[in-house]
PDB file of C-alpha atoms and ligand atoms in Angstrom:
ATOM      1  CA  MET M   1       0.000   0.000   0.000  1.00 94.00           C
ATOM      2  CA  GLU M   2       1.194   3.530  -0.741  1.00 96.00           C
ATOM      3  CA  ILE M   3      -0.406   6.216   1.415  1.00 97.00           C
ATOM      4  CA  VAL M   4      -0.392   9.684  -0.162  1.00 97.00           C
ATOM      5  CA  ILE M   5      -1.237  12.328   2.441  1.00 96.00           C
ATOM      6  CA  CYS M   6      -2.261  15.752   1.175  1.00 96.00           C
ATOM      7  CA  ARG M   7      -3.245  18.902   3.022  1.00 95.00           C
ATOM      8  CA  THR M   8      -6.632  19.156   1.314  1.00 97.00           C
ATOM      9  CA  LYS M   9      -9.093  16.960  -0.542  1.00 98.00           C
ATOM     10  CA  GLU M  10      -8.607  19.192  -3.585  1.00 98.00           C
ATOM     11  CA  GLU M  11      -4.898  18.380  -3.672  1.00 97.00           C
ATOM     12  CA  ALA M  12      -5.525  14.662  -3.089  1.00 97.00           C
ATOM     13  CA  SER M  13      -8.205  14.563  -5.819  1.00 98.00           C
ATOM     14  CA  ARG M  14      -5.842  16.165  -8.335  1.00 98.00           C
ATOM     15  CA  LYS M  15      -3.073  13.688  -7.521  1.00 97.00           C
ATOM     16  CA  ALA M  16      -5.460  10.750  -7.859  1.00 98.00           C
ATOM     17  CA  ALA M  17      -6.790  12.216 -11.135  1.00 98.00           C
ATOM     18  CA  ASP M  18      -3.188  12.406 -12.396  1.00 97.00           C
ATOM     19  CA  MET M  19      -2.804   8.685 -11.738  1.00 97.00           C
ATOM     20  CA  VAL M  20      -6.003   7.846 -13.649  1.00 98.00           C
ATOM     21  CA  ALA M  21      -5.134  10.274 -16.465  1.00 98.00           C
ATOM     22  CA  ALA M  22      -1.655   8.751 -16.835  1.00 98.00           C
ATOM     23  CA  LEU M  23      -3.208   5.322 -17.375  1.00 98.00           C
ATOM     24  CA  VAL M  24      -5.808   6.616 -19.861  1.00 98.00           C
ATOM     25  CA  LYS M  25      -3.029   8.359 -21.802  1.00 98.00           C
ATOM     26  CA  LYS M  26      -0.814   5.280 -21.814  1.00 98.00           C
ATOM     27  CA  ASN M  27      -3.643   2.875 -22.591  1.00 98.00           C
ATOM     28  CA  PRO M  28      -6.614   4.662 -24.225  1.00 98.00           C
ATOM     29  CA  LYS M  29      -8.502   1.335 -24.260  1.00 98.00           C
ATOM     30  CA  CYS M  30      -8.095   0.689 -20.549  1.00 98.00           C
ATOM     31  CA  VAL M  31     -10.777  -0.778 -18.300  1.00 98.00           C
ATOM     32  CA  LEU M  32     -11.718   1.318 -15.281  1.00 98.00           C
ATOM     33  CA  GLY M  33     -13.572   0.269 -12.156  1.00 98.00           C
ATOM     34  CA  LEU M  34     -15.501   3.257 -10.839  1.00 98.00           C
ATOM     35  CA  ALA M  35     -16.996   4.286  -7.517  1.00 98.00           C
ATOM     36  CA  THR M  36     -19.824   6.503  -6.329  1.00 97.00           C
ATOM     37  CA  GLY M  37     -20.240   8.454  -3.070  1.00 95.00           C
ATOM     38  CA  SER M  38     -19.334  12.076  -2.445  1.00 95.00           C
ATOM     39  CA  THR M  39     -15.590  11.384  -2.185  1.00 98.00           C
ATOM     40  CA  PRO M  40     -14.612  10.757  -5.849  1.00 98.00           C
ATOM     41  CA  VAL M  41     -16.705  13.677  -7.193  1.00 98.00           C
ATOM     42  CA  LEU M  42     -13.812  16.162  -7.130  1.00 98.00           C
ATOM     43  CA  MET M  43     -11.533  13.689  -8.891  1.00 98.00           C
ATOM     44  CA  TYR M  44     -14.173  13.166 -11.587  1.00 98.00           C
ATOM     45  CA  SER M  45     -14.380  16.954 -12.037  1.00 98.00           C
ATOM     46  CA  GLU M  46     -10.608  17.140 -12.460  1.00 98.00           C
ATOM     47  CA  LEU M  47     -10.718  14.391 -15.101  1.00 98.00           C
ATOM     48  CA  ALA M  48     -13.579  16.184 -16.879  1.00 98.00           C
ATOM     49  CA  LYS M  49     -11.370  19.305 -16.978  1.00 98.00           C
ATOM     50  CA  ASP M  50      -8.569  17.239 -18.537  1.00 98.00           C
ATOM     51  CA  VAL M  51     -10.970  16.014 -21.245  1.00 98.00           C
ATOM     52  CA  LYS M  52     -12.155  19.564 -21.936  1.00 98.00           C
ATOM     53  CA  ALA M  53      -8.531  20.693 -22.224  1.00 98.00           C
ATOM     54  CA  LYS M  54      -8.001  17.771 -24.663  1.00 98.00           C
ATOM     55  CA  LYS M  55      -5.272  16.288 -22.478  1.00 98.00           C
ATOM     56  CA  ILE M  56      -7.018  12.895 -22.385  1.00 98.00           C
ATOM     57  CA  SER M  57      -9.936  11.120 -24.026  1.00 98.00           C
ATOM     58  CA  PHE M  58     -12.235   8.412 -22.682  1.00 98.00           C
ATOM     59  CA  LYS M  59     -13.561   7.572 -26.161  1.00 98.00           C
ATOM     60  CA  ASN M  60     -12.231   4.032 -26.028  1.00 98.00           C
ATOM     61  CA  VAL M  61     -12.307   3.475 -22.273  1.00 98.00           C
ATOM     62  CA  ARG M  62     -14.695   0.902 -20.792  1.00 98.00           C
ATOM     63  CA  SER M  63     -15.920   1.074 -17.228  1.00 98.00           C
ATOM     64  CA  TRP M  64     -17.591  -1.138 -14.624  1.00 98.00           C
ATOM     65  CA  ASN M  65     -19.040   0.388 -11.477  1.00 98.00           C
ATOM     66  CA  LEU M  66     -18.720  -1.163  -8.051  1.00 98.00           C
ATOM     67  CA  ASP M  67     -22.312  -1.369  -6.935  1.00 98.00           C
ATOM     68  CA  GLU M  68     -25.955  -0.336  -7.211  1.00 98.00           C
ATOM     69  CA  TYR M  69     -28.848  -0.080  -4.776  1.00 97.00           C
ATOM     70  CA  TYR M  70     -31.140  -3.072  -5.176  1.00 97.00           C
ATOM     71  CA  GLY M  71     -34.646  -2.000  -6.104  1.00 96.00           C
ATOM     72  CA  LEU M  72     -33.770   1.406  -7.571  1.00 96.00           C
ATOM     73  CA  ALA M  73     -34.333   2.027 -11.276  1.00 96.00           C
ATOM     74  CA  PRO M  74     -31.389   3.512 -13.210  1.00 97.00           C
ATOM     75  CA  THR M  75     -33.494   6.650 -13.674  1.00 96.00           C
ATOM     76  CA  HIS M  76     -34.001   7.121  -9.903  1.00 95.00           C
ATOM     77  CA  ASP M  77     -32.058  10.223  -8.858  1.00 94.00           C
ATOM     78  CA  GLN M  78     -30.344   8.315  -6.023  1.00 95.00           C
ATOM     79  CA  SER M  79     -29.364   5.341  -8.158  1.00 97.00           C
ATOM     80  CA  TYR M  80     -25.661   4.957  -8.797  1.00 97.00           C
ATOM     81  CA  ARG M  81     -26.260   4.883 -12.573  1.00 98.00           C
ATOM     82  CA  TYR M  82     -27.903   8.303 -12.328  1.00 98.00           C
ATOM     83  CA  PHE M  83     -25.028   9.527 -10.138  1.00 97.00           C
ATOM     84  CA  MET M  84     -22.378   8.354 -12.605  1.00 98.00           C
ATOM     85  CA  ASN M  85     -24.112   9.949 -15.577  1.00 98.00           C
ATOM     86  CA  ALA M  86     -24.501  13.272 -13.767  1.00 98.00           C
ATOM     87  CA  ASN M  87     -21.093  13.424 -12.082  1.00 98.00           C
ATOM     88  CA  PHE M  88     -18.876  11.878 -14.706  1.00 98.00           C
ATOM     89  CA  PHE M  89     -20.142  10.183 -17.876  1.00 98.00           C
ATOM     90  CA  ASP M  90     -22.172  13.159 -19.151  1.00 98.00           C
ATOM     91  CA  ARG M  91     -19.167  15.428 -18.574  1.00 98.00           C
ATOM     92  CA  ILE M  92     -16.595  13.407 -20.534  1.00 98.00           C
ATOM     93  CA  ASP M  93     -16.400  11.819 -24.001  1.00 98.00           C
ATOM     94  CA  ILE M  94     -16.953   8.196 -22.935  1.00 98.00           C
ATOM     95  CA  LYS M  95     -19.451   6.141 -24.968  1.00 98.00           C
ATOM     96  CA  LYS M  96     -22.423   5.365 -22.712  1.00 98.00           C
ATOM     97  CA  ALA M  97     -22.570   1.837 -24.149  1.00 98.00           C
ATOM     98  CA  ASN M  98     -19.076   1.257 -22.758  1.00 98.00           C
ATOM     99  CA  THR M  99     -20.152   2.105 -19.208  1.00 98.00           C
ATOM    100  CA  HIS M 100     -21.576  -0.625 -17.001  1.00 98.00           C
ATOM    101  CA  VAL M 101     -23.506  -0.372 -13.754  1.00 98.00           C
ATOM    102  CA  LEU M 102     -25.274  -3.341 -12.139  1.00 98.00           C
ATOM    103  CA  ASN M 103     -29.017  -3.344 -12.793  1.00 98.00           C
ATOM    104  CA  GLY M 104     -30.754  -2.631  -9.487  1.00 97.00           C
ATOM    105  CA  LEU M 105     -34.007  -3.907 -10.941  1.00 98.00           C
ATOM    106  CA  ALA M 106     -32.648  -7.290 -12.048  1.00 97.00           C
ATOM    107  CA  LYS M 107     -35.226  -9.945 -11.139  1.00 95.00           C
ATOM    108  CA  ASP M 108     -32.627 -12.694 -11.067  1.00 98.00           C
ATOM    109  CA  TRP M 109     -29.774 -11.073  -9.134  1.00 98.00           C
ATOM    110  CA  ARG M 110     -27.582 -14.189  -9.343  1.00 98.00           C
ATOM    111  CA  LYS M 111     -27.726 -14.117 -13.129  1.00 98.00           C
ATOM    112  CA  GLU M 112     -27.069 -10.366 -13.188  1.00 98.00           C
ATOM    113  CA  CYS M 113     -24.028 -10.670 -10.898  1.00 98.00           C
ATOM    114  CA  ALA M 114     -22.574 -13.697 -12.709  1.00 98.00           C
ATOM    115  CA  ALA M 115     -22.935 -11.920 -16.082  1.00 98.00           C
ATOM    116  CA  TYR M 116     -21.224  -8.834 -14.646  1.00 98.00           C
ATOM    117  CA  GLU M 117     -18.231 -10.847 -13.455  1.00 98.00           C
ATOM    118  CA  LYS M 118     -18.067 -12.642 -16.807  1.00 98.00           C
ATOM    119  CA  ALA M 119     -18.116  -9.349 -18.730  1.00 98.00           C
ATOM    120  CA  ILE M 120     -15.271  -7.910 -16.635  1.00 98.00           C
ATOM    121  CA  LYS M 121     -13.205 -11.019 -17.304  1.00 98.00           C
ATOM    122  CA  ALA M 122     -13.979 -10.907 -21.027  1.00 98.00           C
ATOM    123  CA  ALA M 123     -12.786  -7.283 -21.099  1.00 98.00           C
ATOM    124  CA  GLY M 124      -9.436  -8.456 -19.755  1.00 98.00           C
ATOM    125  CA  GLY M 125     -10.048  -7.451 -16.115  1.00 98.00           C
ATOM    126  CA  ILE M 126      -9.998  -4.061 -14.456  1.00 98.00           C
ATOM    127  CA  ASP M 127      -6.824  -2.053 -14.996  1.00 98.00           C
ATOM    128  CA  LEU M 128      -7.541   0.550 -12.342  1.00 98.00           C
ATOM    129  CA  GLN M 129     -10.223   0.475  -9.661  1.00 99.00           C
ATOM    130  CA  VAL M 130     -11.341   3.719  -7.998  1.00 98.00           C
ATOM    131  CA  LEU M 131     -12.636   3.334  -4.425  1.00 98.00           C
ATOM    132  CA  GLY M 132     -14.046   5.393  -1.597  1.00 98.00           C
ATOM    133  CA  ILE M 133     -14.318   4.001   1.916  1.00 98.00           C
ATOM    134  CA  GLY M 134     -17.277   3.774   4.277  1.00 95.00           C
ATOM    135  CA  SER M 135     -16.947   5.083   7.833  1.00 94.00           C
ATOM    136  CA  ASP M 136     -16.876   1.426   8.971  1.00 94.00           C
ATOM    137  CA  GLY M 137     -14.096   0.582   6.506  1.00 97.00           C
ATOM    138  CA  HIS M 138     -16.244  -0.960   3.777  1.00 97.00           C
ATOM    139  CA  ILE M 139     -15.364  -0.833   0.094  1.00 98.00           C
ATOM    140  CA  ALA M 140     -18.171  -0.908  -2.498  1.00 98.00           C
ATOM    141  CA  PHE M 141     -20.969  -2.332  -0.291  1.00 97.00           C
ATOM    142  CA  ASN M 142     -18.803  -5.003   1.331  1.00 98.00           C
ATOM    143  CA  GLU M 143     -19.931  -4.410   4.872  1.00 97.00           C
ATOM    144  CA  PRO M 144     -18.165  -5.779   7.982  1.00 97.00           C
ATOM    145  CA  GLY M 145     -18.447  -9.555   7.869  1.00 97.00           C
ATOM    146  CA  SER M 146     -18.091  -9.809   4.073  1.00 98.00           C
ATOM    147  CA  SER M 147     -15.677 -12.529   3.080  1.00 98.00           C
ATOM    148  CA  LEU M 148     -12.420 -11.196   1.713  1.00 98.00           C
ATOM    149  CA  ALA M 149     -12.895 -13.724  -1.116  1.00 98.00           C
ATOM    150  CA  SER M 150     -16.446 -12.529  -1.934  1.00 98.00           C
ATOM    151  CA  ARG M 151     -17.637 -12.012  -5.508  1.00 98.00           C
ATOM    152  CA  THR M 152     -20.379  -9.825  -7.025  1.00 98.00           C
ATOM    153  CA  ARG M 153     -23.630 -10.584  -5.185  1.00 98.00           C
ATOM    154  CA  LEU M 154     -26.674  -9.296  -3.317  1.00 98.00           C
ATOM    155  CA  VAL M 155     -25.670  -7.717   0.009  1.00 98.00           C
ATOM    156  CA  SER M 156     -27.401  -6.118   3.004  1.00 97.00           C
ATOM    157  CA  LEU M 157     -26.512  -2.651   4.285  1.00 96.00           C
ATOM    158  CA  THR M 158     -25.596  -2.132   7.953  1.00 95.00           C
ATOM    159  CA  PRO M 159     -27.521   0.409  10.086  1.00 94.00           C
ATOM    160  CA  GLN M 160     -24.334   2.568  10.048  1.00 91.00           C
ATOM    161  CA  THR M 161     -24.230   2.724   6.228  1.00 91.00           C
ATOM    162  CA  ILE M 162     -27.967   3.390   6.044  1.00 94.00           C
ATOM    163  CA  LYS M 163     -27.449   6.270   8.490  1.00 92.00           C
ATOM    164  CA  ASP M 164     -24.418   7.611   6.560  1.00 89.00           C
ATOM    165  CA  ASN M 165     -26.199   7.470   3.211  1.00 90.00           C
ATOM    166  CA  ALA M 166     -29.511   8.870   4.510  1.00 92.00           C
ATOM    167  CA  ARG M 167     -28.226  12.397   3.757  1.00 91.00           C
ATOM    168  CA  PHE M 168     -28.867  11.778   0.058  1.00 90.00           C
ATOM    169  CA  PHE M 169     -32.481  10.643   0.570  1.00 92.00           C
ATOM    170  CA  ALA M 170     -35.559  12.498   1.873  1.00 91.00           C
ATOM    171  CA  LYS M 171     -35.627  10.236   4.939  1.00 89.00           C
ATOM    172  CA  ALA M 172     -33.607   7.310   6.333  1.00 89.00           C
ATOM    173  CA  SER M 173     -36.451   4.876   5.652  1.00 92.00           C
ATOM    174  CA  ASP M 174     -36.080   5.643   1.906  1.00 93.00           C
ATOM    175  CA  VAL M 175     -32.506   4.251   1.823  1.00 94.00           C
ATOM    176  CA  PRO M 176     -32.611   0.785   0.217  1.00 96.00           C
ATOM    177  CA  ARG M 177     -31.615  -1.988   2.620  1.00 97.00           C
ATOM    178  CA  HIS M 178     -29.921  -4.089  -0.069  1.00 98.00           C
ATOM    179  CA  ALA M 179     -27.522  -3.614  -2.942  1.00 98.00           C
ATOM    180  CA  LEU M 180     -25.726  -5.526  -5.674  1.00 98.00           C
ATOM    181  CA  SER M 181     -22.007  -5.173  -5.105  1.00 98.00           C
ATOM    182  CA  MET M 182     -18.720  -6.382  -6.479  1.00 98.00           C
ATOM    183  CA  GLY M 183     -17.050  -8.572  -3.878  1.00 98.00           C
ATOM    184  CA  VAL M 184     -13.787  -7.933  -2.074  1.00 98.00           C
ATOM    185  CA  GLY M 185     -12.231 -10.721  -4.130  1.00 98.00           C
ATOM    186  CA  THR M 186     -13.487  -9.090  -7.342  1.00 98.00           C
ATOM    187  CA  ILE M 187     -12.042  -5.706  -6.344  1.00 98.00           C
ATOM    188  CA  CYS M 188      -8.679  -7.118  -5.308  1.00 98.00           C
ATOM    189  CA  GLU M 189      -8.209  -8.588  -8.800  1.00 98.00           C
ATOM    190  CA  ALA M 190      -7.908  -5.068 -10.272  1.00 98.00           C
ATOM    191  CA  LYS M 191      -4.357  -4.437 -11.439  1.00 98.00           C
ATOM    192  CA  LYS M 192      -4.176  -1.082  -9.671  1.00 98.00           C
ATOM    193  CA  VAL M 193      -6.354   0.408  -6.918  1.00 98.00           C
ATOM    194  CA  VAL M 194      -6.844   4.110  -6.137  1.00 98.00           C
ATOM    195  CA  LEU M 195      -8.748   4.683  -2.875  1.00 98.00           C
ATOM    196  CA  LEU M 196      -9.778   8.171  -1.771  1.00 98.00           C
ATOM    197  CA  ALA M 197     -10.557   9.100   1.845  1.00 98.00           C
ATOM    198  CA  PHE M 198     -11.403  12.571   3.080  1.00 98.00           C
ATOM    199  CA  GLY M 199     -12.496  14.049   6.392  1.00 98.00           C
ATOM    200  CA  ALA M 200     -12.259  13.215  10.069  1.00 98.00           C
ATOM    201  CA  ASN M 201     -15.128  10.708   9.950  1.00 96.00           C
ATOM    202  CA  LYS M 202     -12.941   8.444   7.771  1.00 98.00           C
ATOM    203  CA  ALA M 203      -9.907   8.554  10.117  1.00 98.00           C
ATOM    204  CA  ASP M 204     -10.853   5.397  12.073  1.00 98.00           C
ATOM    205  CA  ALA M 205     -11.613   3.482   8.863  1.00 98.00           C
ATOM    206  CA  VAL M 206      -8.289   4.511   7.287  1.00 98.00           C
ATOM    207  CA  LYS M 207      -6.404   3.565  10.453  1.00 98.00           C
ATOM    208  CA  ALA M 208      -8.063   0.118  10.555  1.00 98.00           C
ATOM    209  CA  ALA M 209      -7.515  -0.453   6.826  1.00 98.00           C
ATOM    210  CA  VAL M 210      -3.849   0.523   6.819  1.00 98.00           C
ATOM    211  CA  GLU M 211      -2.533  -0.316  10.271  1.00 98.00           C
ATOM    212  CA  GLY M 212      -5.044  -2.829  11.628  1.00 98.00           C
ATOM    213  CA  GLY M 213      -4.978  -6.549  10.936  1.00 98.00           C
ATOM    214  CA  MET M 214      -6.389  -7.817   7.651  1.00 98.00           C
ATOM    215  CA  SER M 215      -9.959  -8.629   8.579  1.00 98.00           C
ATOM    216  CA  GLN M 216     -13.420  -9.070   7.106  1.00 97.00           C
ATOM    217  CA  PHE M 217     -14.497  -6.592   9.782  1.00 97.00           C
ATOM    218  CA  CYS M 218     -12.820  -3.800   7.777  1.00 98.00           C
ATOM    219  CA  THR M 219     -12.987  -4.924   4.171  1.00 98.00           C
ATOM    220  CA  ALA M 220     -10.648  -2.169   2.919  1.00 98.00           C
ATOM    221  CA  SER M 221      -7.902  -3.933   4.911  1.00 98.00           C
ATOM    222  CA  ALA M 222      -7.890  -6.640   2.193  1.00 98.00           C
ATOM    223  CA  LEU M 223      -5.916  -4.134   0.114  1.00 98.00           C
ATOM    224  CA  GLN M 224      -2.942  -4.777   2.378  1.00 98.00           C
ATOM    225  CA  ALA M 225      -2.366  -7.886   0.260  1.00 98.00           C
ATOM    226  CA  HIS M 226      -2.618  -5.957  -3.039  1.00 98.00           C
ATOM    227  CA  ASN M 227       0.683  -5.046  -4.635  1.00 96.00           C
ATOM    228  CA  ASP M 228      -0.391  -1.789  -6.320  1.00 97.00           C
ATOM    229  CA  ALA M 229      -2.922  -0.107  -4.012  1.00 98.00           C
ATOM    230  CA  TRP M 230      -2.811   3.657  -3.426  1.00 97.00           C
ATOM    231  CA  PHE M 231      -4.633   5.576  -0.684  1.00 98.00           C
ATOM    232  CA  PHE M 232      -5.064   9.305  -1.365  1.00 98.00           C
ATOM    233  CA  CYS M 233      -6.023  10.943   1.943  1.00 98.00           C
ATOM    234  CA  ASP M 234      -6.465  14.466   3.170  1.00 97.00           C
ATOM    235  CA  ALA M 235      -4.830  15.403   6.479  1.00 97.00           C
ATOM    236  CA  ALA M 236      -8.002  14.764   8.514  1.00 98.00           C
ATOM    237  CA  ALA M 237      -8.538  11.239   7.163  1.00 98.00           C
ATOM    238  CA  ALA M 238      -4.865  10.372   7.776  1.00 98.00           C
ATOM    239  CA  ALA M 239      -4.739  11.936  11.250  1.00 98.00           C
ATOM    240  CA  LYS M 240      -4.899   8.650  13.197  1.00 98.00           C
ATOM    241  CA  LEU M 241      -2.152   6.834  11.253  1.00 98.00           C
ATOM    242  CA  LYS M 242       0.788   6.059  13.485  1.00 98.00           C
ATOM    243  CA  LEU M 243       3.334   6.169  10.647  1.00 97.00           C
ATOM    244  CA  ARG M 244       1.723   9.061   8.738  1.00 96.00           C
ATOM    245  CA  LYS M 245       4.953  11.095   8.502  1.00 95.00           C
ATOM    246  CA  PHE M 246       6.804   8.110   7.098  1.00 96.00           C
ATOM    247  CA  TYR M 247       4.042   7.379   4.532  1.00 95.00           C
ATOM    248  CA  ALA M 248       3.977  11.021   3.403  1.00 92.00           C
ATOM    249  CA  TRP M 249       7.737  11.106   2.922  1.00 92.00           C
ATOM    250  CA  ARG M 250       7.839   7.696   1.193  1.00 92.00           C
ATOM    251  CA  SER M 251       4.974   8.404  -1.208  1.00 89.00           C
ATOM    252  CA  GLU M 252       6.590  11.670  -2.342  1.00 87.00           C
ATOM    253  CA  THR M 253       9.658   9.716  -3.404  1.00 87.00           C
ATOM    254  CA  VAL M 254       7.618   6.981  -5.080  1.00 87.00           C
ATOM    255  CA  LEU M 255       5.312   9.422  -6.906  1.00 85.00           C
ATOM    256  CA  ALA M 256       8.303  11.420  -8.153  1.00 83.00           C
ATOM    257  CA  SER M 257       9.795   8.238  -9.621  1.00 84.00           C
ATOM    258  CA  LEU M 258       6.689   7.268 -11.622  1.00 79.00           C
TER     259      LEU M 258
HETATM  260  C1  GLP C   1     -21.316   3.932  -0.211  1.00 62.48           C
HETATM  261  C2  GLP C   1     -20.666   3.350  -1.462  1.00 62.48           C
HETATM  262  C3  GLP C   1     -19.160   3.273  -1.309  1.00 62.48           C
HETATM  263  C4  GLP C   1     -18.604   4.600  -0.815  1.00 62.48           C
HETATM  264  C5  GLP C   1     -19.228   4.954   0.510  1.00 62.48           C
HETATM  265  C6  GLP C   1     -18.690   6.250   1.089  1.00 62.48           C
HETATM  266  O1  GLP C   1     -21.426   2.985   0.803  1.00 62.48           O
HETATM  267  N1  GLP C   1     -21.190   2.068  -1.756  1.00 62.48           N
HETATM  268  O2  GLP C   1     -18.588   2.898  -2.548  1.00 62.48           O
HETATM  269  O3  GLP C   1     -17.205   4.515  -0.706  1.00 62.48           O
HETATM  270  O4  GLP C   1     -20.628   5.070   0.314  1.00 62.48           O
HETATM  271  O5  GLP C   1     -19.359   7.351   0.563  1.00 62.48           O
HETATM  272  P1  GLP C   1     -18.863   8.849   0.705  1.00 62.48           P
HETATM  273  O6  GLP C   1     -17.749   9.004  -0.269  1.00 62.48           O
HETATM  274  O7  GLP C   1     -20.059   9.681   0.323  1.00 62.48           O
HETATM  275  O8  GLP C   1     -18.436   9.060   2.103  1.00 62.48           O
END
């Protein structure tokens, strides 16, 4: 794991965007794994600026998103498909047909999830996976207790996640209780991982993921076994890391050598 610690989320988002942009430039046909939540929004804006400035193009990029609320139509304004269109896809030159989000209305969720995994494999696997992190350390919707070998499947949301995500809905009871989500095993197969974490309410999750034991109780900790995983944190999210000064110094050297 490389931990990049920045003063602000703006700085961290730009650095993470640089990493994604470098891959898109090097391999214009790359396969991206994408995330929702408020955290990656700034990074998506930075990438949209790069497209506008003609520095990069997503014309031949294909993408697979991490998860989708089960029971929400893609047109629902809180669905992750709607979110991706509004915050990223409609602002760049990607072909909509090349973007994939699990169908929250799939009647046969097993078939939907198996087909999703098969499609990722057929595309050659994910080159770079973008991630946020839940306040309990989850990635995608892999809540505490998810097997670190889990694959794309139907999952249940914890009361904590329902509470955290209630801010996007009119009331907490409107938050779906289930989702379709890539598994931890699916995510860890990505060749490169870029996780973003901002704000003090992510500090415990970042600490557990980076310096705690690898455990299904904090599914982001599975990335400890990944050989190309990057955490881009602002100062508040990194505040509880014991070795934060060391990580900051080390990542500067590593980033400069890329
Ligand atoms: C949801 C998503 C995660 C995301 C998390 C944190 O649970 N399924 O992918 O990382 O929310 O969201 P935020 O970035 O808004 O804090």
